[in-house]
Short mmCIF file of C-alpha atoms and ligand atoms in Angstrom, two decimals:
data_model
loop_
_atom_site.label_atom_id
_atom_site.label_comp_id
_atom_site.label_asym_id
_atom_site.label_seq_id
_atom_site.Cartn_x
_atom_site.Cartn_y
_atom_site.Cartn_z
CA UNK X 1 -13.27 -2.39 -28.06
CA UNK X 2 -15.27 -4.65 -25.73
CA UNK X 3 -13.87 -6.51 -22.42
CA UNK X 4 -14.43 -10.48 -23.70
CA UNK X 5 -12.94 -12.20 -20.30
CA UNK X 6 -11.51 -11.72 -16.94
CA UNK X 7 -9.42 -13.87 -15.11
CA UNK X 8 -8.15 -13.88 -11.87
CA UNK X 9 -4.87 -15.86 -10.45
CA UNK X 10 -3.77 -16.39 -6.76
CA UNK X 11 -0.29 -16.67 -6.67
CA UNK X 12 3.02 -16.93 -3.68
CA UNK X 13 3.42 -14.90 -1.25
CA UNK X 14 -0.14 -13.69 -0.73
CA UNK X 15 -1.17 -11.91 -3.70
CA UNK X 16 -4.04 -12.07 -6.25
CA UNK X 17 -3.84 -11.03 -10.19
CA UNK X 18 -6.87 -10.34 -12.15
CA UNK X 19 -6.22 -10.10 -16.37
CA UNK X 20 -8.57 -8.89 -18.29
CA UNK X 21 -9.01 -9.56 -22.01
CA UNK X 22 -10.26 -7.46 -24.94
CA UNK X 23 -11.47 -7.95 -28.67
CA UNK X 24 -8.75 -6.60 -30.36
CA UNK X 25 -6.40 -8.39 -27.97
CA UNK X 26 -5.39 -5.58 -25.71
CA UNK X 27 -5.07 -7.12 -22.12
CA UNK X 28 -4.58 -5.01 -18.42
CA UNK X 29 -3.37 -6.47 -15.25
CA UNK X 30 -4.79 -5.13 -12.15
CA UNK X 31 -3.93 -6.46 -8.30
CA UNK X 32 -7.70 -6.78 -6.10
CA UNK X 33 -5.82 -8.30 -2.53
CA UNK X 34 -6.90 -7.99 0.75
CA UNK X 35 -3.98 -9.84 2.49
CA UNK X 36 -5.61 -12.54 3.92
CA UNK X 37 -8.79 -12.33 2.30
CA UNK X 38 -7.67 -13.49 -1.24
CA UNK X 39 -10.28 -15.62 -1.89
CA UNK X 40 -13.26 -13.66 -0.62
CA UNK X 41 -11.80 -10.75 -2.78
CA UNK X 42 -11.61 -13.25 -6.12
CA UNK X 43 -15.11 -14.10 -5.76
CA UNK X 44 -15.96 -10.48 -5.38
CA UNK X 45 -14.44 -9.64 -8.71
CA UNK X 46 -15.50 -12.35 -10.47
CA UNK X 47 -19.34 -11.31 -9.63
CA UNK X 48 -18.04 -8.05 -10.55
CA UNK X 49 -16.88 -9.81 -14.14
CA UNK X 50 -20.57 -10.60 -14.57
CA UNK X 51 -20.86 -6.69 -15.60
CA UNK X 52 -18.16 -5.66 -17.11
CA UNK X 53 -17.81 -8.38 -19.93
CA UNK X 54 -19.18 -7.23 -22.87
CA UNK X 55 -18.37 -3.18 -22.15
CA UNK X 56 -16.10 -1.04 -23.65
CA UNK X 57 -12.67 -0.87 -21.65
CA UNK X 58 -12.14 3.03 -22.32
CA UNK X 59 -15.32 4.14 -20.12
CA UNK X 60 -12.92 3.56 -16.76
CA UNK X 61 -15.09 6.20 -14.59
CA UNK X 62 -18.66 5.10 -15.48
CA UNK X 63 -17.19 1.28 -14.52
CA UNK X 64 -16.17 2.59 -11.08
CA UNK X 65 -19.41 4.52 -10.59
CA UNK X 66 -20.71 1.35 -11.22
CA UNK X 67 -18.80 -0.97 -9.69
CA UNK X 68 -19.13 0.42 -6.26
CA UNK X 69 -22.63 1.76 -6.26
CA UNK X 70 -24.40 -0.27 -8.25
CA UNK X 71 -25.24 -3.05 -5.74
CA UNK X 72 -26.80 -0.59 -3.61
CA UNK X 73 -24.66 -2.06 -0.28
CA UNK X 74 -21.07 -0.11 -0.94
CA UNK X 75 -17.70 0.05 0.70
CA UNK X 76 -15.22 -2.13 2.60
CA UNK X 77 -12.26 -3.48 1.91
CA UNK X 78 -13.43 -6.53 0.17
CA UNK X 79 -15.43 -4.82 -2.47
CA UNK X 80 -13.11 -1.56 -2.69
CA UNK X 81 -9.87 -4.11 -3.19
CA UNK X 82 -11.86 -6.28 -6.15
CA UNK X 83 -12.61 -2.94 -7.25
CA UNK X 84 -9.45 -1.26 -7.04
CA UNK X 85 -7.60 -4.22 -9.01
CA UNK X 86 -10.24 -4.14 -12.00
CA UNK X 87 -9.48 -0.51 -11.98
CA UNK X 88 -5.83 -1.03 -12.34
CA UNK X 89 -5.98 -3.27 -15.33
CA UNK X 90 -9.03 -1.08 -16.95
CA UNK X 91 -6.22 1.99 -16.78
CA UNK X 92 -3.14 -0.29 -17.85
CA UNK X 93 -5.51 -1.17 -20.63
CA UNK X 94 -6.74 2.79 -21.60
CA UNK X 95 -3.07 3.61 -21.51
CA UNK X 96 -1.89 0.48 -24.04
CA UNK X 97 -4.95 1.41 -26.04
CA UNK X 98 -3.21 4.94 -26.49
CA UNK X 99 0.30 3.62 -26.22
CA UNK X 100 1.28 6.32 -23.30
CA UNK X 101 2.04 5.88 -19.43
CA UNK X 102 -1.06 5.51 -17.35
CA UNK X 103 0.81 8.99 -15.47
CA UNK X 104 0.49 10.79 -18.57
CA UNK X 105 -3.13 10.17 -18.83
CA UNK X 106 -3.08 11.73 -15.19
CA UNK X 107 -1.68 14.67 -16.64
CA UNK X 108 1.94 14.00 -16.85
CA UNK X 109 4.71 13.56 -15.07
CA UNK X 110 5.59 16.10 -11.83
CA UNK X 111 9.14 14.31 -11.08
CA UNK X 112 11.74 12.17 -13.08
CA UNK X 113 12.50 9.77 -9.98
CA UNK X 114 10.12 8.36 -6.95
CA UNK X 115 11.74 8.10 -3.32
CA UNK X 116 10.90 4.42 -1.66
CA UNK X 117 11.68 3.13 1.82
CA UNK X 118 12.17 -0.15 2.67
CA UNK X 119 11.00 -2.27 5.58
CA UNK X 120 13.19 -3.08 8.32
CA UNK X 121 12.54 -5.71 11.00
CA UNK X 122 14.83 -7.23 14.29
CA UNK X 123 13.89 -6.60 17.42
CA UNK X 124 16.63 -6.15 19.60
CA UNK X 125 18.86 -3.14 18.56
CA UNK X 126 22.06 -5.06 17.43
CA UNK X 127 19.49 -6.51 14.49
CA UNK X 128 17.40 -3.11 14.20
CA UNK X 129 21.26 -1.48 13.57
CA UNK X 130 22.69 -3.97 11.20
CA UNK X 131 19.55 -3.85 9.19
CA UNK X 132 18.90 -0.80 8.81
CA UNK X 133 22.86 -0.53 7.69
CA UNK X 134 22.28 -3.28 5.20
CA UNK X 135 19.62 -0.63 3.49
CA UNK X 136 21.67 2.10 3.68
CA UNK X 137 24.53 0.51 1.82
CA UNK X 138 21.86 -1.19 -0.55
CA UNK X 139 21.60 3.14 -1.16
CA UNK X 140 18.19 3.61 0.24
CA UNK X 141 17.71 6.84 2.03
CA UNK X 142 14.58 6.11 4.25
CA UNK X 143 13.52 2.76 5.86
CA UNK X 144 10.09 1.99 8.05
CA UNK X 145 10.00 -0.50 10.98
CA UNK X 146 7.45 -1.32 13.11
CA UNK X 147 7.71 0.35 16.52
CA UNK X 148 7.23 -2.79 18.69
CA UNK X 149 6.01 -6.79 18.42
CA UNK X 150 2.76 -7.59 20.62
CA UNK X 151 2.07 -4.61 23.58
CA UNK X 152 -0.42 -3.85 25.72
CA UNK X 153 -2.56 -0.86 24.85
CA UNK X 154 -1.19 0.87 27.77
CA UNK X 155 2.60 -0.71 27.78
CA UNK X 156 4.70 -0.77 30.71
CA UNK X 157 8.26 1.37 31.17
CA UNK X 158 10.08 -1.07 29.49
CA UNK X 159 8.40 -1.33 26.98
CA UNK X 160 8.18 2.56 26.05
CA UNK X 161 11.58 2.40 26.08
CA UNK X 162 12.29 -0.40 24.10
CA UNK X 163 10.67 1.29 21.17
CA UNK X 164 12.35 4.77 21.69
CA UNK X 165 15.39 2.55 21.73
CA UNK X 166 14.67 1.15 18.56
CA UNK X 167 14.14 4.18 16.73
CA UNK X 168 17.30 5.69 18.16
CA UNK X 169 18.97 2.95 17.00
CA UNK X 170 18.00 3.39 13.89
CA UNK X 171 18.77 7.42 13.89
CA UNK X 172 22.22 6.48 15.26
CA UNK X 173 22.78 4.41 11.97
CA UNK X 174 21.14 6.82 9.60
CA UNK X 175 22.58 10.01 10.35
CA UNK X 176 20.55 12.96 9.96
CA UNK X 177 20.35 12.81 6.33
CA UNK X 178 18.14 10.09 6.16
CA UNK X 179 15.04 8.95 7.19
CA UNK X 180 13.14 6.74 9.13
CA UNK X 181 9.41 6.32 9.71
CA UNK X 182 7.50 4.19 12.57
CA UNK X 183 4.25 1.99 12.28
CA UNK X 184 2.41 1.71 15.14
CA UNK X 185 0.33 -0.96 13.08
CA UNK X 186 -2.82 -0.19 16.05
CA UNK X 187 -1.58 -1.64 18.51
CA UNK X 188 -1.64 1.19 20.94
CA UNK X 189 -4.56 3.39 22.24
CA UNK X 190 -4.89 7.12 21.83
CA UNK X 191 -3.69 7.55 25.56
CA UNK X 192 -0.47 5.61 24.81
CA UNK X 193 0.23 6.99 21.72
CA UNK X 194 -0.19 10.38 23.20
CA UNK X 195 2.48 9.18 25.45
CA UNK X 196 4.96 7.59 23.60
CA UNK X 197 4.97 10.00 20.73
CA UNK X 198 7.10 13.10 22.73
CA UNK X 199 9.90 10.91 23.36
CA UNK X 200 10.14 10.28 19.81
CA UNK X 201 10.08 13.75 18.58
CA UNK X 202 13.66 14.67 19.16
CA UNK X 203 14.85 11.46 17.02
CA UNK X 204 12.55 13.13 14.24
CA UNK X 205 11.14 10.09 12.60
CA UNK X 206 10.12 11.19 8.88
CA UNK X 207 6.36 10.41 10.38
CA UNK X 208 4.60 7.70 12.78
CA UNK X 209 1.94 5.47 11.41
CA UNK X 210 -0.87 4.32 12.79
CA UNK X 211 -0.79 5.47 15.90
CA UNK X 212 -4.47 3.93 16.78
CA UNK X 213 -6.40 2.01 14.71
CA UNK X 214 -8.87 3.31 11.95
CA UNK X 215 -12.01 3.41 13.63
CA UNK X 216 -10.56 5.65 16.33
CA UNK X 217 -10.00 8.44 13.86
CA UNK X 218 -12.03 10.96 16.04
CA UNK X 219 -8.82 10.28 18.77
CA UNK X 220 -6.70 11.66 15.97
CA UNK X 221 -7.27 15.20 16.99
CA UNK X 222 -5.85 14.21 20.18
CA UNK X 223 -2.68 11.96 19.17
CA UNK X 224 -1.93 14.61 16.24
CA UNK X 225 -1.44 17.46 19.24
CA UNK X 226 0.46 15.20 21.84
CA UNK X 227 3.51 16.07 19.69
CA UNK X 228 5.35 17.52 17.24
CA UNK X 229 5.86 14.28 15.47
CA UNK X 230 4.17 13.69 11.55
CA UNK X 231 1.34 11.37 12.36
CA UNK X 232 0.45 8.92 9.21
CA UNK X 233 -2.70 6.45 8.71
CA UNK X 234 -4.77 5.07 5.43
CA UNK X 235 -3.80 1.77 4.45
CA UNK X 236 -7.23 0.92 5.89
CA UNK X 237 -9.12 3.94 4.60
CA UNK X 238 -10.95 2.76 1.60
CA UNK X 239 -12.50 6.14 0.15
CA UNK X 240 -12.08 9.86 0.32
CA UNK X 241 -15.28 9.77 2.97
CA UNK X 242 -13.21 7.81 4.86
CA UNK X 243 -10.53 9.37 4.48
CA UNK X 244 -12.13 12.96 5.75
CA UNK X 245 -12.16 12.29 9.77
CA UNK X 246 -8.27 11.71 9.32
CA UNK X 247 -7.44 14.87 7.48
CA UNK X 248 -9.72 17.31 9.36
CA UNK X 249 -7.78 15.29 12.67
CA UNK X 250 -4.37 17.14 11.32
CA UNK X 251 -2.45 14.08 10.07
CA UNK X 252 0.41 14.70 7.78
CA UNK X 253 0.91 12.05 5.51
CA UNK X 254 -2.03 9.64 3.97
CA UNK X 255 -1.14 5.92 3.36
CA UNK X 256 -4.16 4.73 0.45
CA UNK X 257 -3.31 1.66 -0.49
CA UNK X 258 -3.77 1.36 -4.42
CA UNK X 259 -4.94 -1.85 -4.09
CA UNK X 260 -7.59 -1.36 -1.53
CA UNK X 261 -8.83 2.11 -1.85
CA UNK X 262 -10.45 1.99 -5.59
CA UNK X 263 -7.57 1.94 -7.48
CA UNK X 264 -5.91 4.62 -9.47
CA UNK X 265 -9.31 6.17 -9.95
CA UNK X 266 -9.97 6.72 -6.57
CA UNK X 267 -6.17 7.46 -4.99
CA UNK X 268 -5.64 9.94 -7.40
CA UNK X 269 -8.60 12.05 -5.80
CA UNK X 270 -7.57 10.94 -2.57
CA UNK X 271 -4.51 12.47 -3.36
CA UNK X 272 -6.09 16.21 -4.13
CA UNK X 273 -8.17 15.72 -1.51
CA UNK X 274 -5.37 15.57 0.69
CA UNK X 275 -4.19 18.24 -0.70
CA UNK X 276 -6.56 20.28 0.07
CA UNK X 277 -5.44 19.72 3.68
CA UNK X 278 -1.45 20.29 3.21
CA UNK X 279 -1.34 16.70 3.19
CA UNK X 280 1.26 14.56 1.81
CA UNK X 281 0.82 11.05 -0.15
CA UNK X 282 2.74 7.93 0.46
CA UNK X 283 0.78 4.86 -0.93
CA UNK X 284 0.96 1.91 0.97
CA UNK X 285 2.01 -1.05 -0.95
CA UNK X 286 3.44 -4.38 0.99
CA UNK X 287 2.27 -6.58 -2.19
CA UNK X 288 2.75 -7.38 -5.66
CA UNK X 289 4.30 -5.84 -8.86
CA UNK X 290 1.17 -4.70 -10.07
CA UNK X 291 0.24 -3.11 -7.00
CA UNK X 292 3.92 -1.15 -7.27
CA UNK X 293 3.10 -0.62 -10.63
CA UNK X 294 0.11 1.58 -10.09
CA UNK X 295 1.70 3.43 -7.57
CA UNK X 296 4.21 4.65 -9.09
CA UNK X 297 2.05 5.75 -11.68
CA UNK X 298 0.33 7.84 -9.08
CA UNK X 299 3.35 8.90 -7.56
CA UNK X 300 4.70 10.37 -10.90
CA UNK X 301 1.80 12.25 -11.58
CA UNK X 302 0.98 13.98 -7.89
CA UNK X 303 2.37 16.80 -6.70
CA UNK X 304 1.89 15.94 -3.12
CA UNK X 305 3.28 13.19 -3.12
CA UNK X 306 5.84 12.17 -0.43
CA UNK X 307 7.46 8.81 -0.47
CA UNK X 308 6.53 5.26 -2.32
CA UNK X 309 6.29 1.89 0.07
CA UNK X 310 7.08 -1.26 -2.03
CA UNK X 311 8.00 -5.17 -0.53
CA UNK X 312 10.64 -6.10 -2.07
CA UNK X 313 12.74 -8.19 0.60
CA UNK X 314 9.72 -7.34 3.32
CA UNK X 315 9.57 -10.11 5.63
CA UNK X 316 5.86 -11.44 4.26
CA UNK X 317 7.41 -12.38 0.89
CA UNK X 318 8.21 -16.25 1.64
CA UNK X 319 7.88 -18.23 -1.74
CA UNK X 320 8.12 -15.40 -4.36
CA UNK X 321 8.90 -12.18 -4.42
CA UNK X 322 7.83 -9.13 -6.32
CA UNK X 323 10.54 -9.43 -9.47
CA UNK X 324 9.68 -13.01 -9.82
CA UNK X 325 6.36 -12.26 -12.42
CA UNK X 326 7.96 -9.19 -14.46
CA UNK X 327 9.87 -9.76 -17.72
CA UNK X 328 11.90 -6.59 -17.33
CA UNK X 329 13.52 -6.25 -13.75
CA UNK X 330 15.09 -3.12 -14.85
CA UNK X 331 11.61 -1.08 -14.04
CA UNK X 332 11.72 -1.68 -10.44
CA UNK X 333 15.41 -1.44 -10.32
CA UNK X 334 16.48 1.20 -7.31
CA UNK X 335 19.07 4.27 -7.95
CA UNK X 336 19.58 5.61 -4.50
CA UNK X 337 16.67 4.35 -2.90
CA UNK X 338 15.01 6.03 -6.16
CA UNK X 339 12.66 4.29 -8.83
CA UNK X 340 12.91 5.69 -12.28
CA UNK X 341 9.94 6.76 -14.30
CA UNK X 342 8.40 3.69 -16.17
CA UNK X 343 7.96 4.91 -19.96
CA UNK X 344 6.08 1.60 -20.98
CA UNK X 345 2.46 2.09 -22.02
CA UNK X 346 -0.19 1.21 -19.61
CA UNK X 347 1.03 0.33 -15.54
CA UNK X 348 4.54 0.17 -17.83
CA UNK X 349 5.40 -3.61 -16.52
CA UNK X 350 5.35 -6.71 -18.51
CA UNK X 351 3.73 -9.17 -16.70
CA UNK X 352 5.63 -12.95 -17.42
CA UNK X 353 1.72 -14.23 -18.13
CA UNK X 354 3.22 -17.98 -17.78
CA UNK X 355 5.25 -17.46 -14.54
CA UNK X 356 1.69 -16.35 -12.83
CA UNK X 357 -0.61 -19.28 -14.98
CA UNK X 358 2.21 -21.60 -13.51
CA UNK X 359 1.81 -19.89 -9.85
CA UNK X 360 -1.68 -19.81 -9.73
CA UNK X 361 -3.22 -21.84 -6.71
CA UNK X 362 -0.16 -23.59 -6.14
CA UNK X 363 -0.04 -22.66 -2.68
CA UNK X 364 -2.68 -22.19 0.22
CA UNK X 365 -4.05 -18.77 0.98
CA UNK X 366 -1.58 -16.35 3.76
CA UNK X 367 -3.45 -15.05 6.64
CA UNK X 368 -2.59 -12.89 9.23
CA UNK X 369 -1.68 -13.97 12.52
CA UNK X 370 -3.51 -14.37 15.61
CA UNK X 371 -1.70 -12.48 18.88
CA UNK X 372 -2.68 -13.14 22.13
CA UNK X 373 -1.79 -10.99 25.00
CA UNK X 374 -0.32 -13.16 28.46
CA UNK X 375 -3.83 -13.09 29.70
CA UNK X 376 -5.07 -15.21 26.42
CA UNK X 377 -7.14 -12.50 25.01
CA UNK X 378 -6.76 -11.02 21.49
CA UNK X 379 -4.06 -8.80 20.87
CA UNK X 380 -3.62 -6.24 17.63
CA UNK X 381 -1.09 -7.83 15.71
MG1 MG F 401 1.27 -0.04 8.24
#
């Protein structure tokens, strides 16, 4: 079998689709998005198209040994995402090729159903409350908000307490059955983390994410023992290099994103990597079905695994939204907040091939916003 073509498709919300086609008609679907960066990304895997038309599908590692090392300059997110969605459709294609579940490949399944939160937003607590209620009785059994809109590194009273408020809020409405986790989304420092984070600790959020951005990691150490609460970061960690300062730091829970950390190739070691550290998996995953697709096949097969994000309903998702290029609904359907496991061969999703030809380019690129503090100067969104 030899790869003969791949394509790539930028479709609503924010999302970008890359197909790739083989000789005996075999075709994988992989998602290679940085949000925002969709086009830089596309042309990234099309040069990476250059090499991989004309090889055999099956030889997934030696392409990703290739892929990122073979232009000498490595890493990032823009090469590890076009990287990471090739990877996806060269596994969705291995696993059509053998008519099995990409997760059995990985050695099988370790669980029958996949927890997933969903995202919350509001920000005063009447919203934060009827929200988070709207989940519940949708059956979910853990949601994630973010822990406050623009702030100042070092925020005042009020706004300290405005976020405790919002995650008791959301405790009140849970009960203590269910969960809730926090994103800090970077927008703090290490010294207002390390002060925030105790008054959260008695409303036991299921972790806090992000407490300071990525390239702080060697503050970890510090944030990690401020309290007793599960500190979270990864969905800009790219590799398991990268992801070293964070585990040795003492964080609980690592957030790969399958899309932007090498694919399945590379979050499945990511994964025993973490494990190595007592360190739980929750893949980040605010995009597309594809994206969800590979998770889940990753979640099935890990043992550490914790928790599965997905988007459906997040607030990004104006103009389509993750069911819309899927033929069969039914695999992302939730049972109490669960996902079941996909038995379809490959990423186990049908991808409605005309809804995303029709999509493609019909819209201009998202990107993120711009925050400015009162002052005018940036601010962390
Ligand atoms: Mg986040």
């Amino acid at each position: 079998m030899k790869i003969t073509r791949v394509e790539t498709f930028a479709v609503p919300p924010r999302w970008l689709f890359c197909r790739i086609e083989t000789d005996d008609g075999i075709v994988g679907w992989g998602e290679p998005v940085v949000e925002g960066r969709a086009a830089t990304v596309r042309t990234a895997v099309h040069e990476l198209a250059e090499y991989l038309v004309g090889q055999d599908p099956m030889r997934i590692e030696d392409h990703w040994q290739v892929m990122t090392k073979g232009s000498f300059y490595r890493g990032g997110p823009i090469l590890s995402s076009a990287v990471a969605g090739l990877d996806q459709a060269l596994w969705d294609i291995q696993g059509r090729a053998l008519g099995v579940p990409v997760h059995v490949l990985l050695g099988g399944p370790v669980r029958e159903r996949v927890r997933a939160y969903s995202w919350v937003g509001g920000d005063d607590p009447a919203e934060i409350a009827d929200a988070v209620k709207a989940q519940v009785d949708a059956g979910f059994t853990a949601v994630k908000m973010n822990a406050c809109g623009r702030m100042d590194k070092l925020a005042t009273a009020a706004d300290i307490t405005s976020v405790v408020e919002r995650a008791a809020t959301a405790r009140d409405v849970l009960g203590p059955d269910r969960d809730f986790a926090v994103d800090f989304h970077g927008r703090f420092n290490a010294a207002n983390a390390r002060r925030v984070l105790p008054h959260l600790a008695d409303l036991h959020p299921l972790f806090v994410e992000e407490p300071v951005l990525p390239e702080y990691a060697h503050r970890l150490p510090e944030v990690v023992a401020a309290s007793t609460v599960p500190i979270a970061t990864g969905e800009r960690i790219y590799s398991r290099t990268e992801a070293l300062p964070a585990l040795q730091a003492g964080i609980a829970v690592l957030q790969p994103d399958l899309s932007h950390a090498g694919g399945i190739s590379e979050v499945r070691r990511l994964a025993s990597l973490a494990e190595t550290y007592d360190v739980l998996l929750a893949p980040h995953c605010p995009l597309g079905p594809i994206s969800l697709a590979a998770s889940l096949q990753v979640a099935f097969s890990t043992p550490n695994f914790l928790i599965q994000e997905q988007s459906i309903g997040i607030h990004y998702n104006n103009g389509a939204e993750v069911l819309d290029y899927v033929v069969d609904r039914e695999v992302f359907r939730f049972d109490e907040g669960h996902i079941r496991r996909p038995l379809g061969p490959g990423l186990g999703i049908t991808v409605d091939e005309q809804a995303v030809r029709r999509a493609d380019n019909s819209t201009s690129d998202w990107h993120s916003p711009v925050w400015r503090h009162n002052d005018g100067s940036f601010a962390e969104w």
